[in-house]
Short mmCIF file of C-alpha atoms in Angstrom, two decimals:
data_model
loop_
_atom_site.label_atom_id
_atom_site.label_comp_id
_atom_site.label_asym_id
_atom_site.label_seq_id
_atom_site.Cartn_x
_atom_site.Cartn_y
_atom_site.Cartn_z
CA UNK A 1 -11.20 9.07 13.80
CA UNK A 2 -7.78 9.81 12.20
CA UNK A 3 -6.02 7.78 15.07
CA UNK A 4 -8.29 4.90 14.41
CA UNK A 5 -7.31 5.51 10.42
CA UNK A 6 -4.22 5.40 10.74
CA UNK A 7 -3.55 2.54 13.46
CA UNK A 8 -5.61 0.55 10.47
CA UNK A 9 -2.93 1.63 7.81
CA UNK A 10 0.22 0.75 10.33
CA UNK A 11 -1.80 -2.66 10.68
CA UNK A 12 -2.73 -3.34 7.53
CA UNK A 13 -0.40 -1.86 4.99
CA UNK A 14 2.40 -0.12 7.39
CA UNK A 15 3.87 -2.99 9.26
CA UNK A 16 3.92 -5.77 6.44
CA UNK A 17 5.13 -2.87 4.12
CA UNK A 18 8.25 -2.59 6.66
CA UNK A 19 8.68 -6.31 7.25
CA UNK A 20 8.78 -7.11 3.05
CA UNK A 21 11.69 -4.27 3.15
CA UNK A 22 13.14 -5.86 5.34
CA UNK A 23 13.01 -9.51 3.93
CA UNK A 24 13.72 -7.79 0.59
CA UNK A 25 17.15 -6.83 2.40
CA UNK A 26 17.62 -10.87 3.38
CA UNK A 27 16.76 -11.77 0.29
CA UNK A 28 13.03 -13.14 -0.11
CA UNK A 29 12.25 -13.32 -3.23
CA UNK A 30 8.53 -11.99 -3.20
CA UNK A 31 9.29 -9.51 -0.57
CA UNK A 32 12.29 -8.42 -3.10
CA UNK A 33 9.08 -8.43 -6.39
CA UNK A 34 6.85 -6.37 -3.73
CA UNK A 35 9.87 -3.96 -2.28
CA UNK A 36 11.46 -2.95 -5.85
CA UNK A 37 7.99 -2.92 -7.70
CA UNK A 38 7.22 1.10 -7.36
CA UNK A 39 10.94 1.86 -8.42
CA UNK A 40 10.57 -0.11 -11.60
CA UNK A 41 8.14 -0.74 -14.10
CA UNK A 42 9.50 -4.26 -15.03
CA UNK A 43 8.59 -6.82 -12.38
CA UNK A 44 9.53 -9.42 -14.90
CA UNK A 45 13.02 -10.18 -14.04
CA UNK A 46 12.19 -10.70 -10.89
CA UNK A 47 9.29 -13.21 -11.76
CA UNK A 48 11.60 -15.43 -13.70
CA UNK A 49 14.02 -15.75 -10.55
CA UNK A 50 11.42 -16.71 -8.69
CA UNK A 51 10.53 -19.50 -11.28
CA UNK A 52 14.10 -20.27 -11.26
CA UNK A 53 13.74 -21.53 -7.54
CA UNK A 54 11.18 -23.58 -8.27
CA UNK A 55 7.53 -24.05 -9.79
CA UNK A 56 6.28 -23.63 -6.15
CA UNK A 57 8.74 -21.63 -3.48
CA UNK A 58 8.32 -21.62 0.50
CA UNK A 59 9.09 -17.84 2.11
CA UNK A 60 9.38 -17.03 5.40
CA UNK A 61 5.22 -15.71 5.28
CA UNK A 62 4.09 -17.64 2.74
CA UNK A 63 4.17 -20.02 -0.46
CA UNK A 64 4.76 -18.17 -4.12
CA UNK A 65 4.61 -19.02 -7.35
CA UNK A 66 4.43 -18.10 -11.16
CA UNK A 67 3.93 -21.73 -12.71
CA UNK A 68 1.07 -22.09 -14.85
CA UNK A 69 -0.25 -24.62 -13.39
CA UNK A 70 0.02 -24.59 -10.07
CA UNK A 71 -1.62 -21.55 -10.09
CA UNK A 72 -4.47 -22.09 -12.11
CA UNK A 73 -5.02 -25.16 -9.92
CA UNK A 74 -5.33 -23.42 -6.93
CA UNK A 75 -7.39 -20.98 -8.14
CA UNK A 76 -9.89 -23.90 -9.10
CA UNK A 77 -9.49 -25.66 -5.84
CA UNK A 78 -12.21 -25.66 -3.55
CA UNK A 79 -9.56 -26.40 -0.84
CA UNK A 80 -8.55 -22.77 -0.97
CA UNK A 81 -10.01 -19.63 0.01
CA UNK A 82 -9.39 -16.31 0.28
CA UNK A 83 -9.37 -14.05 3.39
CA UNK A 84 -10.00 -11.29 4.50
CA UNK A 85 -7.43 -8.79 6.13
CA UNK A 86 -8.73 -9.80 9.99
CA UNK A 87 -8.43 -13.09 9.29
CA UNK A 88 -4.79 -13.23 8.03
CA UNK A 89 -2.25 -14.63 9.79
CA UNK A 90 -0.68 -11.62 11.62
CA UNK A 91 0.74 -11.11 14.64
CA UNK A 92 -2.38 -11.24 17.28
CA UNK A 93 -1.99 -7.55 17.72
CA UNK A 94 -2.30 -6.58 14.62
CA UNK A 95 -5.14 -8.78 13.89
CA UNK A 96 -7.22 -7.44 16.89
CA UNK A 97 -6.27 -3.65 15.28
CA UNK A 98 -7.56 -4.26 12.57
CA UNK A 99 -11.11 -5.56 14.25
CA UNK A 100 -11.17 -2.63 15.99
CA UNK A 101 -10.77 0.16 13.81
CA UNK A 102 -13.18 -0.81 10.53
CA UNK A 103 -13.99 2.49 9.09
CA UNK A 104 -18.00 1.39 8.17
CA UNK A 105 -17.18 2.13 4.31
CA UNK A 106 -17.95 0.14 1.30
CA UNK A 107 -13.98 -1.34 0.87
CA UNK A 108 -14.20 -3.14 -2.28
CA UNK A 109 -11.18 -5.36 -0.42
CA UNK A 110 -13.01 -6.61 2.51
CA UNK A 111 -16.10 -8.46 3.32
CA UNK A 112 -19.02 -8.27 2.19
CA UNK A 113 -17.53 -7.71 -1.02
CA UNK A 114 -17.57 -10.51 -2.87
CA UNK A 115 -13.72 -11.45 -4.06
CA UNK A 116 -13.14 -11.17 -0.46
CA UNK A 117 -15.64 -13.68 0.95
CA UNK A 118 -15.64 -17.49 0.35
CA UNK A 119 -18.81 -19.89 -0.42
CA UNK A 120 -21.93 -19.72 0.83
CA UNK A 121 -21.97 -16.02 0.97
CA UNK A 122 -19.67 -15.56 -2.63
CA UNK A 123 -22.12 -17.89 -4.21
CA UNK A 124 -25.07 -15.54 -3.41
CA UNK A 125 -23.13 -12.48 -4.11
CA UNK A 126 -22.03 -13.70 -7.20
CA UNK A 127 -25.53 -15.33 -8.56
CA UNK A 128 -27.54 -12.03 -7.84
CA UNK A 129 -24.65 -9.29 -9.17
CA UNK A 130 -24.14 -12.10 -12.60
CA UNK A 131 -27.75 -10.43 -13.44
CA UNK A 132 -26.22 -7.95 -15.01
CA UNK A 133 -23.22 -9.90 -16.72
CA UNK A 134 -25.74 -12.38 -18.68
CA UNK A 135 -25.00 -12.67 -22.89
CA UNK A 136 -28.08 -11.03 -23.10
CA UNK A 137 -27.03 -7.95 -20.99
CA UNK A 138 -23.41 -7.62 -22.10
CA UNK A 139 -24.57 -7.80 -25.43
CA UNK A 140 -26.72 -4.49 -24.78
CA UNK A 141 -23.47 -2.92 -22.83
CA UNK A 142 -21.74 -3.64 -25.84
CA UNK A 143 -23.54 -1.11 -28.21
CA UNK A 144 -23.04 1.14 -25.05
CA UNK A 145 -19.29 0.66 -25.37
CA UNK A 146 -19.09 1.16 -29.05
CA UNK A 147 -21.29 4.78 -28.78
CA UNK A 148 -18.87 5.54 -25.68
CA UNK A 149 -16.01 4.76 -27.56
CA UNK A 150 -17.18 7.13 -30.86
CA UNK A 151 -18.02 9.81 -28.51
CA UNK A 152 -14.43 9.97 -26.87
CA UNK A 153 -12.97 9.89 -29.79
CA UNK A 154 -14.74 13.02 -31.25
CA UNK A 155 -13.37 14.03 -28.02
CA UNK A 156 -9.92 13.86 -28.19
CA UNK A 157 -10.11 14.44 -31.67
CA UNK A 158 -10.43 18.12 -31.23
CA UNK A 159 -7.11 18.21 -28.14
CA UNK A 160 -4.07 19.38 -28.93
CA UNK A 161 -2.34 17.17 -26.47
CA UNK A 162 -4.94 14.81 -25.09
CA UNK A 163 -3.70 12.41 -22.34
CA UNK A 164 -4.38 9.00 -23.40
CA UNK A 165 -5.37 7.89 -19.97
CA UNK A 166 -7.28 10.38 -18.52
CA UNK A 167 -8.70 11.99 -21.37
CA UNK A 168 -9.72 8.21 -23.00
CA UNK A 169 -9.15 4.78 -21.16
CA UNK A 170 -10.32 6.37 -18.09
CA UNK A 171 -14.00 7.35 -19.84
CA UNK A 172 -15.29 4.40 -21.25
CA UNK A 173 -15.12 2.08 -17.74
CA UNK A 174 -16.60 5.16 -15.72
CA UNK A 175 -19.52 5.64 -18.23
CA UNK A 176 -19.92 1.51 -19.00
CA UNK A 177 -20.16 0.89 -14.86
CA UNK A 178 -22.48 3.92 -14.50
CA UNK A 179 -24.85 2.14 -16.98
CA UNK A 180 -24.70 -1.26 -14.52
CA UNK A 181 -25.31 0.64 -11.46
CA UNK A 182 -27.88 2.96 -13.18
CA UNK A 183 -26.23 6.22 -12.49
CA UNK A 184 -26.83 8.86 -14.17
CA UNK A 185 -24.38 10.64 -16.28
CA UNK A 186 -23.46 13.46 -14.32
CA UNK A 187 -22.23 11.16 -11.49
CA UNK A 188 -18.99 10.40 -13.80
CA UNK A 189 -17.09 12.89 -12.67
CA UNK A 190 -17.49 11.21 -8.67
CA UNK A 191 -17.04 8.02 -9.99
CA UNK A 192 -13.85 8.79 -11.70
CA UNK A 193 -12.90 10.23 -8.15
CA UNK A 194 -13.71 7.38 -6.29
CA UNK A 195 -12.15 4.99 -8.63
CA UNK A 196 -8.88 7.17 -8.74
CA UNK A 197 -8.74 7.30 -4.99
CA UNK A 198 -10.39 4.22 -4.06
CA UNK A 199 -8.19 1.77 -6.65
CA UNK A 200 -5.08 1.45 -4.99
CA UNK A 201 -6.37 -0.52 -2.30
CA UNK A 202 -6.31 -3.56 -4.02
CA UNK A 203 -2.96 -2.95 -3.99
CA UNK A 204 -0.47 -3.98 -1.47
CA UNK A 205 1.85 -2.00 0.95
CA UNK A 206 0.18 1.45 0.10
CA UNK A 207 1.77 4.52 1.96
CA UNK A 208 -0.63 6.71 4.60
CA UNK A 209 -1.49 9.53 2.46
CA UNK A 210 -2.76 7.29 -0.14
CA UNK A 211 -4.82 4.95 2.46
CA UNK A 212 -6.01 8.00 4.06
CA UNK A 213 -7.48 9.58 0.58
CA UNK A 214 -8.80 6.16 -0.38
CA UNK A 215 -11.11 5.87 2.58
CA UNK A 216 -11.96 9.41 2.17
CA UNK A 217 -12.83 8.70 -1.76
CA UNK A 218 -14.78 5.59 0.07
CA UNK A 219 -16.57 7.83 2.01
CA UNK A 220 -17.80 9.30 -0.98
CA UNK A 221 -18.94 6.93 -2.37
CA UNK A 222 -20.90 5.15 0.37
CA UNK A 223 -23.01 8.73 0.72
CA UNK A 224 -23.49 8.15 -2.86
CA UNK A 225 -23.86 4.59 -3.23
CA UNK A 226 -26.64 4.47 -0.14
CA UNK A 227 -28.42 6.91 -1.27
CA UNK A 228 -29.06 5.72 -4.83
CA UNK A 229 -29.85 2.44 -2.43
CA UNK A 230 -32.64 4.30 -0.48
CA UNK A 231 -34.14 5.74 -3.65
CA UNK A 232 -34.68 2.21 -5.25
CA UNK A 233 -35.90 0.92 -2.14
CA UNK A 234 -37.96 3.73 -1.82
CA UNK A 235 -39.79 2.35 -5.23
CA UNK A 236 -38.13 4.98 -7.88
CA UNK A 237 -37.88 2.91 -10.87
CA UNK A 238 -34.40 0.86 -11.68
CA UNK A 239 -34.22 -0.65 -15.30
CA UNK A 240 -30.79 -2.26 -14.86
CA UNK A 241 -30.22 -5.45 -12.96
CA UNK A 242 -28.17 -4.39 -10.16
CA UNK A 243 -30.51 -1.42 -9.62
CA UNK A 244 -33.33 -3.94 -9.13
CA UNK A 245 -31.29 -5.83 -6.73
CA UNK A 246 -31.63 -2.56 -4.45
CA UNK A 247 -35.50 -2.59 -5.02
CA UNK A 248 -35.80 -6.26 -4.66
CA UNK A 249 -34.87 -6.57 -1.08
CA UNK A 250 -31.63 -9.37 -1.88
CA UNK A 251 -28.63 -7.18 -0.79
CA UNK A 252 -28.28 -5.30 2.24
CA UNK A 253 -26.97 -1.91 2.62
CA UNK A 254 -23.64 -2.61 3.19
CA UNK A 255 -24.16 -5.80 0.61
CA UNK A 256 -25.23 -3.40 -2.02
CA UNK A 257 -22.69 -0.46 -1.39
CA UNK A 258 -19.60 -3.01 -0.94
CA UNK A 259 -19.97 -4.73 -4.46
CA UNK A 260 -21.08 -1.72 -6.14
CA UNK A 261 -17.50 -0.44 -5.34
CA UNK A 262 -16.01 -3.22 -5.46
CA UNK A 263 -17.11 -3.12 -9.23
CA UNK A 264 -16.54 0.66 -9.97
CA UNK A 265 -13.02 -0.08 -8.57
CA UNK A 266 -12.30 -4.06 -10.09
CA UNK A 267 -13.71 -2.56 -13.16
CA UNK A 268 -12.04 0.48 -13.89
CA UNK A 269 -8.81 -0.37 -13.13
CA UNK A 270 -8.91 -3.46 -15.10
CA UNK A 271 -9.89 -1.90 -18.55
CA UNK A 272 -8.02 1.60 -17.63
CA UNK A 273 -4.82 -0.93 -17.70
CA UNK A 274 -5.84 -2.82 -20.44
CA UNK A 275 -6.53 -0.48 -23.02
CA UNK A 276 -3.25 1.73 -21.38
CA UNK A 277 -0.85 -1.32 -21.64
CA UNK A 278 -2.34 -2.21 -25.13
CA UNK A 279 -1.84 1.19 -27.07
CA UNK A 280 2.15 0.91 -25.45
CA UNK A 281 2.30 -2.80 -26.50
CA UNK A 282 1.31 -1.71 -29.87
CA UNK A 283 2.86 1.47 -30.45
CA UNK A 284 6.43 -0.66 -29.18
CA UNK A 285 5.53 -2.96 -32.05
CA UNK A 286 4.93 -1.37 -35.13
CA UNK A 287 4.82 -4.52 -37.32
CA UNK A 288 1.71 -6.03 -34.45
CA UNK A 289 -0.06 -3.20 -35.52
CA UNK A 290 0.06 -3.16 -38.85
CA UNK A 291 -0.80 -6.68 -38.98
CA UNK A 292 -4.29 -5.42 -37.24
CA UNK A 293 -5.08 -2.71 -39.68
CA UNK A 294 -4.50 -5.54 -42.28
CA UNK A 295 -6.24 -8.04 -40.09
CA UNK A 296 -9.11 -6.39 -38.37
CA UNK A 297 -10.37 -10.05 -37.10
CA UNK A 298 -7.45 -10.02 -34.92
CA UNK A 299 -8.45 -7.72 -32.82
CA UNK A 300 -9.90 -9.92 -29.73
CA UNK A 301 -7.06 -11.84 -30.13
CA UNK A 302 -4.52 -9.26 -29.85
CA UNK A 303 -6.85 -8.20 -26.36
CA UNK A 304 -5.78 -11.43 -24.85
CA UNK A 305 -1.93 -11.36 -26.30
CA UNK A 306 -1.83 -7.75 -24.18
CA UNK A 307 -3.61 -8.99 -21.30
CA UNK A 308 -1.45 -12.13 -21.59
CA UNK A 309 1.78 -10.31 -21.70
CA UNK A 310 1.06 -7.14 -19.11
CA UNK A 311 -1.35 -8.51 -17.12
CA UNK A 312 -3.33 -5.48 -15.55
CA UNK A 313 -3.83 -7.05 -12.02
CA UNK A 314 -0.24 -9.01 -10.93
CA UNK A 315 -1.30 -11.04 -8.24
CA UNK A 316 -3.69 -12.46 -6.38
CA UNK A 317 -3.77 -14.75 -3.05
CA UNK A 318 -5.29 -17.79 -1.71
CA UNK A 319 -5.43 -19.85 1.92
CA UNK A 320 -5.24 -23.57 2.14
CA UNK A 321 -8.53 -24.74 3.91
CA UNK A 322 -7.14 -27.67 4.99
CA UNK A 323 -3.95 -29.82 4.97
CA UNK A 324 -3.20 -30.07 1.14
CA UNK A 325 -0.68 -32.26 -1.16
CA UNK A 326 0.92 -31.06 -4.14
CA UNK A 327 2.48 -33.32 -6.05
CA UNK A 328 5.80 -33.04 -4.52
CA UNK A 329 4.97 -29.93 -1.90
CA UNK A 330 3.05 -30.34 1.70
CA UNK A 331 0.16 -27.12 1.99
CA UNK A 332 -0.42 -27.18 5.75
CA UNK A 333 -4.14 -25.86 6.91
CA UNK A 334 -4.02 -21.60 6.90
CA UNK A 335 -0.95 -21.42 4.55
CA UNK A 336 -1.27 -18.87 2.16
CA UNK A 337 -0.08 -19.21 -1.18
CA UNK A 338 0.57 -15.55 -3.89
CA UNK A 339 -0.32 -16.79 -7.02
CA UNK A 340 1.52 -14.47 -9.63
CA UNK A 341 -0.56 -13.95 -12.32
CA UNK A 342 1.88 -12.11 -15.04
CA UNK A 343 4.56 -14.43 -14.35
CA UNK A 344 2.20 -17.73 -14.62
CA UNK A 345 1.03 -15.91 -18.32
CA UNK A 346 5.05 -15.87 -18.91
CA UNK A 347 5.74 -19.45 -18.41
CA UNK A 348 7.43 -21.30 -21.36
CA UNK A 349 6.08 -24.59 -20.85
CA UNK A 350 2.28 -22.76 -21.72
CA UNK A 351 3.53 -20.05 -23.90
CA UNK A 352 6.66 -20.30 -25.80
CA UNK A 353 9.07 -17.22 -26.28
CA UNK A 354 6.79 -15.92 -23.66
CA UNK A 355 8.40 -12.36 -23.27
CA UNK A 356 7.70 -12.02 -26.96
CA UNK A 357 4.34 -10.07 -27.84
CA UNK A 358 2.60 -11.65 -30.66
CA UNK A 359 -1.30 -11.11 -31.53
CA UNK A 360 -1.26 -14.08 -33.60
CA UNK A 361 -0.07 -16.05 -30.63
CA UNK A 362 -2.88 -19.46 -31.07
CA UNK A 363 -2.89 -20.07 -26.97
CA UNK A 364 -2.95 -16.47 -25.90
CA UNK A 365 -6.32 -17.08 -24.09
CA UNK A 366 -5.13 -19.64 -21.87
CA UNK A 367 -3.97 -16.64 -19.32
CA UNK A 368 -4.49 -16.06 -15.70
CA UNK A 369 -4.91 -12.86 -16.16
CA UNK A 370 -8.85 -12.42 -15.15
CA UNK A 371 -8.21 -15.56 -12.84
CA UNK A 372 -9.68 -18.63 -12.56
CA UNK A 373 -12.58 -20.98 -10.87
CA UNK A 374 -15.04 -18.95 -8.57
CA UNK A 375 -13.70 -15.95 -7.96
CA UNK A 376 -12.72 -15.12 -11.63
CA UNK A 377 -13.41 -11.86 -13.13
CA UNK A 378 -17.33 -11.70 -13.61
CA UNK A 379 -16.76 -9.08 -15.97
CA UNK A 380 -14.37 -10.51 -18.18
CA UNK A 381 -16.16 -10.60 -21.12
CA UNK A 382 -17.65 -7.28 -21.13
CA UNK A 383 -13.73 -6.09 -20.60
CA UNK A 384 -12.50 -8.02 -23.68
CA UNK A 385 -15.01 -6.08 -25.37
CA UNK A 386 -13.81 -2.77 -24.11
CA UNK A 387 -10.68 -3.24 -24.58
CA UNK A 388 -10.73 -4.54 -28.43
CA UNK A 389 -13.20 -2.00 -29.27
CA UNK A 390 -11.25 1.27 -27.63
CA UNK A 391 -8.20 -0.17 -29.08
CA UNK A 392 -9.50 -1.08 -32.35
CA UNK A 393 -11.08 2.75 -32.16
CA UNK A 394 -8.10 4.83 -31.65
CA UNK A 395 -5.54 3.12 -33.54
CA UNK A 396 -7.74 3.30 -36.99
CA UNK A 397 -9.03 6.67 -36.20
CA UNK A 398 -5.56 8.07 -35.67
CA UNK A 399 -3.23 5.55 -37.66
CA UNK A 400 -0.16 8.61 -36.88
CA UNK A 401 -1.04 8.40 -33.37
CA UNK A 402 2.56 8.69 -31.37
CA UNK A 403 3.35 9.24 -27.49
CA UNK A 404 4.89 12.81 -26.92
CA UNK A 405 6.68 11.34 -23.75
CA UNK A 406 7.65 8.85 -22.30
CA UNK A 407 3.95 7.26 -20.17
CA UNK A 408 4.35 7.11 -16.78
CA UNK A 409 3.61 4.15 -14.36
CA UNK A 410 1.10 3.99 -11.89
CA UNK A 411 3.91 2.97 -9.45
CA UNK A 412 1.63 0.51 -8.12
CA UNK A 413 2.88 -3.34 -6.59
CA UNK A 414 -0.30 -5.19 -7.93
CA UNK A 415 -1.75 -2.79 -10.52
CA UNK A 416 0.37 -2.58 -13.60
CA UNK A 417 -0.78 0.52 -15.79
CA UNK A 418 0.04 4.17 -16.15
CA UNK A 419 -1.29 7.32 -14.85
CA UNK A 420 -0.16 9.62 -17.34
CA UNK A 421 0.26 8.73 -21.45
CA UNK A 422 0.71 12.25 -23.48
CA UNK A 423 -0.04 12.12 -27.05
CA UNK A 424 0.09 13.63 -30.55
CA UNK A 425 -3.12 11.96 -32.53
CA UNK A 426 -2.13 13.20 -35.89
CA UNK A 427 -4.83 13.73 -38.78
CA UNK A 428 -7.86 11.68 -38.16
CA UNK A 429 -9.48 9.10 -40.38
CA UNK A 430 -12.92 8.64 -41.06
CA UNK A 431 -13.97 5.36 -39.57
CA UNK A 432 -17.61 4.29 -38.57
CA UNK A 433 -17.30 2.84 -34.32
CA UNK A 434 -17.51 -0.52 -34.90
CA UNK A 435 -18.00 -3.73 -32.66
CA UNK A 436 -14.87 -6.53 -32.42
CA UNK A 437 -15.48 -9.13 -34.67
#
């Protein structure tokens, strides 16, 4: 089993992680983003000489860009598609490999969840798990968040030295998801460890030992995940909409277990970033922050200036379908084209002084940064709410709030956040939880 594990690493993750340091070394500018990403925490540079080159650039694997445009137009193109790691275009060898050696867990990056599959099966996977992203129900996961968000700060309130991230950011997603899966609370402490072990493969180029715990951490939560499965199949009551799913028949075992991780691990990491990147946005602008204690209203806004300008997911990647014309590029049929998300929600012609962070920015919404046509974030909205009511949360309850050292990065290529963010929290001040506004 740990031979077949590991000849799945070298195939997926090993060998393309040793042919982008090498085309780092020539010069490529995406293999150069992807090779220097875990040494520095500011991919930015990069991005912009990449959009120096062009608003779309050919590599020697594949098509990359950070225009606006282009890459929200792809992502809306039906022409496109995504695929899934056995269908890439690798060297036969490595494509048979990986055919061979599927370890039979729920992989939130491979099929059948649902950001790895295209149309028909995305557009049943999507209708059926949307149940539980309706107004109606994120408006009920809303109050959740806001009773969460009280309760972790009467947490933290009492730490001498609470970590930001694992003591706060990391709590609310774990405890919000459990709600959508039905799980009960004292399955949080799993979940976290699946998430934290499980997350990093939507990343790209991850070493052994951190493939090899992932799939372990997978293998967790399949025992888990199937056997909540089998007890709502089994007729115990389920009074969420993805726990009725189970019950109802309309997802399969591997259906159910695959998009149920796929949204403990989309999920977490995306509001784990956002609220992370947020409170170092804001403590790095003083003046942004005072113009939110002033300006309460702004708070949804400032969610989309942060996820504008530190997007928590980098990158994504599509697959022409067919031979396709871009107004002055040529897309051949099984191209594939990285879309870079955080450079795309730095381009000047969309956002000007786009390096600069600014809550009062009128366009900020126009980002990439949850994606775009069918495979955007389903549960976008619910994170906007997250993140502007965690923020909102911590920053009036502790308006001394300060970092004891300096936050460190997650280290990640397609991940931006931080693992670690020490803090001081100062006196506290009496504030009711409230909603965004």
């Amino acid at each position: 089993m740990r031979v077949g594990l590991w000849a799945r690493w070298m195939a997926m993750h090993g060998v393309p992680r040793a042919y982008m340091a090498v085309r780092a070394r020539r010069g490529d500018p995406l293999a150069r983003l992807i090779a220097n990403h875990g040494h520095s925490h500011d991919p930015y540079p990069m991005m912009e000489e990449i959009r120096g080159n062009g608003r779309l650039v050919r590599t020697r694997f594949t098509w990359v860009s950070v225009d606006h445009e282009i890459c929200r137009a792809i992502l809306r193109d039906k022409r496109f598609g995504v695929t899934p790691p056995a269908d890439m275009d690798l060297p036969r060898p490595l494509r048979a490999l990986i055919s061979r050696t599927d370890p039979g867990v729920a992989n939130p990056v491979e099929p059948p969840a649902m950001v790895i599959v295209n149309p028909p099966d995305h557009t049943r996977y999507r209708q059926l798990v949307a149940q539980s992203f309706t107004p109606r129900a994120t408006e009920t996961l809303a109050t959740r968040v806001s009773e969460v968000t009280q309760e972790l700060i009467d947490h933290i309130a009492v730490m001498p030295h609470p970590d930001l991230i694992t003591d706060f950011a990391v709590q609310l997603p774990v405890a919000i998801i459990a709600e959508i899966l039905g799980l009960p609370a004292d399955m949080h402490p799993r979940m976290l460890k699946w998430a934290n072990s499980g997350t990093p493969l939507l990343d790209v180029g991850i070493g052994w030992t951190t493939y090899r715990r992932a799939i372990e951490g997978l293998r967790d939560a399949d025992h888990d995940l199937l056997e909540r499965f089998h007890q709502l199949r089994s007729g115990e009551p389920g009074d969420t909409p993805f726990a009725r799913l189970a019950s109802d028949g309309d997802l399969s075992e591997r259906e159910f277990t695959a998009n149920a991780a796929l949204l403990v691990g989309a999920g977490f990491e995306t509001t784990v970033n956002l609220i992370g990147n947020g409170i170092q946005a804001l403590l790095n602008h003083p003046e942004q922050l005072t113009l939110l204690r002033d300006q309460p209203g702004r708070w949804p806004a400032a969610v989309e200036e942060i996820l504008r300008i530190d997007s928590p997911v980098q990158m994504t990647a599509r697959t022409a379908l067919c031979d396709i014309d871009i107004p002055g590029y040529r897309i051949e049929e099984g191209d594939m084209v990285a879309l870079l998300l955080s450079g795309a929600n730095r381009d000047p012609r969309v956002f000007p002084n786009p390096a600069s962070f600014d809550v009062t920015r009128p366009n900020a919404r126009e980002h990439l940064a949850f994606g775009s046509g069918i495979h955007a974030c389903i549960g976008a909205a619910l994170a906007r709410i997250e993140g502007a009511t965690a923020l909102r949360a911590l920053f009036e309850s502790f308006p001394d709030l300060r970092l004891t050292a300096p936050p460190q990065p997650r280290g990640l290529v397609n991940l931006r956040g931080f693992a670690r963010m020490p803090a001081q929290l100062g006196s506290r001040q009496a504030t009711a939880a409230k909603l965004p506004t």
